[in-house]
Short mmCIF file of C-alpha atoms in Angstrom, two decimals:
data_model
loop_
_atom_site.label_atom_id
_atom_site.label_comp_id
_atom_site.label_asym_id
_atom_site.label_seq_id
_atom_site.Cartn_x
_atom_site.Cartn_y
_atom_site.Cartn_z
CA MET A 204 25.83 84.51 12.16
CA SER A 205 22.77 85.75 10.38
CA ALA A 206 20.41 88.67 11.16
CA SER A 207 18.47 87.82 14.08
CA PRO A 208 15.27 89.88 15.12
CA GLN A 209 17.34 91.17 17.93
CA LEU A 210 19.60 92.52 15.89
CA ILE A 211 17.29 93.76 13.41
CA CYS A 212 15.56 95.67 15.95
CA ALA A 213 18.64 97.09 17.44
CA VAL A 214 19.26 98.55 14.18
CA LEU A 215 16.03 99.93 13.96
CA HIS A 216 16.46 101.50 17.62
CA MET A 217 19.32 103.33 16.51
CA CYS A 218 17.65 104.33 13.23
CA HIS A 219 14.72 105.65 15.16
CA ALA A 220 17.20 107.63 17.76
CA LEU A 221 18.92 109.10 14.48
CA ALA A 222 15.61 110.18 12.92
CA MET A 223 14.74 111.88 16.20
CA GLY A 224 17.85 113.63 16.14
CA ILE A 225 17.53 114.53 12.74
CA TYR A 226 14.18 115.94 12.99
CA MET A 227 15.08 118.03 15.98
CA SER A 228 18.14 119.50 13.72
CA VAL A 229 16.30 119.89 10.64
CA GLY A 230 13.14 121.09 12.24
CA PHE A 231 14.59 123.50 14.94
CA ARG A 232 18.22 123.68 14.83
CA LEU A 233 18.99 124.67 11.27
CA ARG A 234 15.67 127.08 11.10
CA SER A 235 17.40 128.64 14.29
CA LEU A 236 20.37 130.08 12.13
CA VAL A 237 18.49 132.33 10.14
CA MET A 238 16.31 133.44 12.93
CA GLU A 239 16.44 136.82 14.61
CA LYS A 240 17.41 136.95 18.47
CA GLU A 241 13.74 137.51 19.53
CA ALA A 242 12.39 134.70 17.10
CA TYR A 243 15.00 132.43 18.36
CA LYS A 244 13.93 133.03 22.05
CA ALA A 245 10.28 132.72 21.16
CA MET A 246 11.10 129.11 19.66
CA LEU A 247 12.97 127.82 22.37
CA ALA A 248 10.26 129.06 25.07
CA GLY A 249 7.22 127.45 22.50
CA LYS A 250 5.72 124.30 23.57
CA THR A 251 6.36 122.72 20.11
CA PHE A 252 10.02 122.96 20.81
CA LYS A 253 9.92 121.99 24.54
CA VAL A 254 7.79 118.55 23.75
CA THR A 255 9.96 117.73 20.66
CA HIS A 256 13.27 118.44 22.69
CA GLY A 257 11.94 116.49 25.59
CA THR A 258 10.78 113.39 23.52
CA GLN A 259 14.10 113.04 21.78
CA LEU A 260 15.80 113.10 24.70
CA ASN A 261 13.59 110.83 26.28
CA ASN A 262 13.92 108.59 23.27
CA THR A 263 17.84 108.94 23.62
CA GLU A 264 17.71 108.09 27.48
CA TRP A 265 15.73 104.61 26.69
CA THR A 266 17.61 103.56 23.29
CA PRO A 267 21.01 102.22 24.92
CA TYR A 268 19.01 99.99 27.63
CA TYR A 269 17.34 98.44 24.42
CA LEU A 270 20.43 98.03 22.45
CA ILE A 271 22.29 96.42 25.19
CA ALA A 272 19.68 93.85 26.00
CA LEU A 273 18.72 93.22 22.33
CA LEU A 274 22.56 93.15 20.95
CA TYR A 275 23.24 90.89 24.13
CA LEU A 276 20.25 88.46 23.27
CA HIS A 277 21.37 88.39 19.91
CA THR A 278 25.13 87.36 20.71
CA GLN A 279 23.52 84.50 23.01
CA GLN A 280 21.11 83.25 20.27
CA ALA A 281 18.40 84.04 22.90
CA GLY A 282 15.17 85.71 23.30
CA HIS A 283 12.01 85.89 21.53
CA ALA A 284 11.39 87.88 18.15
CA TYR A 285 8.01 89.22 19.42
CA THR A 286 9.54 90.78 22.48
CA ALA A 287 12.21 92.13 19.94
CA TYR A 288 9.82 93.94 17.73
CA ALA A 289 7.60 94.92 20.70
CA SER A 290 10.53 97.19 21.77
CA VAL A 291 10.51 99.10 18.51
CA LEU A 292 6.79 99.35 18.45
CA ALA A 293 6.88 100.52 22.00
CA CYS A 294 9.65 103.34 21.28
CA VAL A 295 8.11 104.54 18.11
CA ALA A 296 4.60 104.62 19.50
CA TYR A 297 5.93 106.58 22.40
CA THR A 298 7.70 109.38 20.37
CA SER A 299 4.88 109.37 17.82
CA VAL A 300 2.14 109.73 20.33
CA LYS A 301 3.86 112.32 22.21
CA LEU A 302 4.43 114.29 19.43
CA LEU A 303 1.24 113.91 17.81
CA THR A 304 -0.69 114.91 21.10
CA ASN A 305 1.74 117.80 21.63
CA GLY A 306 3.09 116.24 25.07
CA LYS A 307 -0.04 115.17 26.67
CA PRO A 308 0.62 112.23 29.34
CA THR A 309 1.00 108.83 27.67
CA PRO A 310 1.06 106.48 30.76
CA LEU A 311 0.00 103.48 28.94
CA ILE A 312 2.63 103.41 26.24
CA ALA A 313 5.33 104.47 28.66
CA PHE A 314 4.30 101.72 30.79
CA MET A 315 4.75 99.56 27.65
CA ARG A 316 7.94 100.72 26.92
CA TYR A 317 9.09 99.88 30.32
CA ASN A 318 7.26 96.43 30.48
CA VAL A 319 9.00 95.62 27.23
CA LEU A 320 12.61 96.01 28.91
CA MET A 321 11.54 94.06 31.53
CA VAL A 322 10.62 90.92 29.57
CA LEU A 323 13.98 90.93 27.71
CA ILE A 324 15.73 91.01 31.01
CA TYR A 325 13.24 88.03 32.05
CA GLU A 326 13.74 86.35 28.98
CA ALA A 327 17.65 86.55 29.35
CA ILE A 328 17.22 85.19 32.81
CA VAL A 329 14.82 82.20 31.79
CA GLU A 330 16.99 81.21 28.89
CA LYS A 331 20.02 81.22 31.50
CA VAL A 332 21.78 84.04 29.28
CA LEU A 333 21.75 86.00 32.65
CA ASP A 334 23.07 83.97 35.64
CA PHE A 335 20.74 85.03 38.47
CA ASP A 336 19.63 82.75 41.04
CA TYR A 337 15.78 82.74 40.78
CA ALA A 338 13.87 80.14 43.15
CA PRO A 339 10.08 79.84 43.77
CA GLU A 340 8.86 81.69 46.90
CA SER A 341 5.47 81.61 48.26
CA ARG A 342 3.49 84.41 49.77
CA ILE A 343 -0.32 84.70 50.69
CA VAL A 344 -2.16 87.09 48.28
CA GLU A 345 -5.94 87.71 48.60
CA GLY A 346 -6.22 84.57 50.75
CA SER A 347 -4.32 82.12 48.80
CA ARG A 348 -1.29 80.67 48.25
CA LYS A 349 0.67 82.12 44.99
CA TYR A 350 4.31 81.19 44.12
CA PHE A 351 6.56 84.02 42.76
CA ASN A 352 10.25 83.86 41.41
CA LEU A 353 12.11 85.75 43.09
CA SER A 354 15.77 86.43 42.95
CA GLN A 355 17.98 84.97 45.74
CA GLU A 356 21.09 87.50 44.92
CA GLY A 357 22.21 89.75 47.61
#
């Protein structure tokens, strides 16, 4: 089995999580070894540390979801390459913007990350890799009939 875009992107997600961990270790933890106690407390209380720590933690929470989805799609030879690459782009963009803007809210990029994960799951359902019973159901939206694929599971 060759390296699919999903497998490549799963590896890129792991590399990104590792890079964030190394950044925290080198940027803060190693420096703390030679700091006086007061300087260490000041560093921990500083905004830069809090933003970096929060960003790394947030990325660490999201990485397993992408890894599971991408590796599963790889084993099933399913999914679209663009969605796989978008997952990496969304996570790298989120952490980069958070660090560069010193923690300012990034709702558009956060939404992009969530949306890409939902698209990965949707691709798995549409390609029948996940066995969900989706059926069209009609609803009236703004005065016109629309059809939605809604799960009939529990």
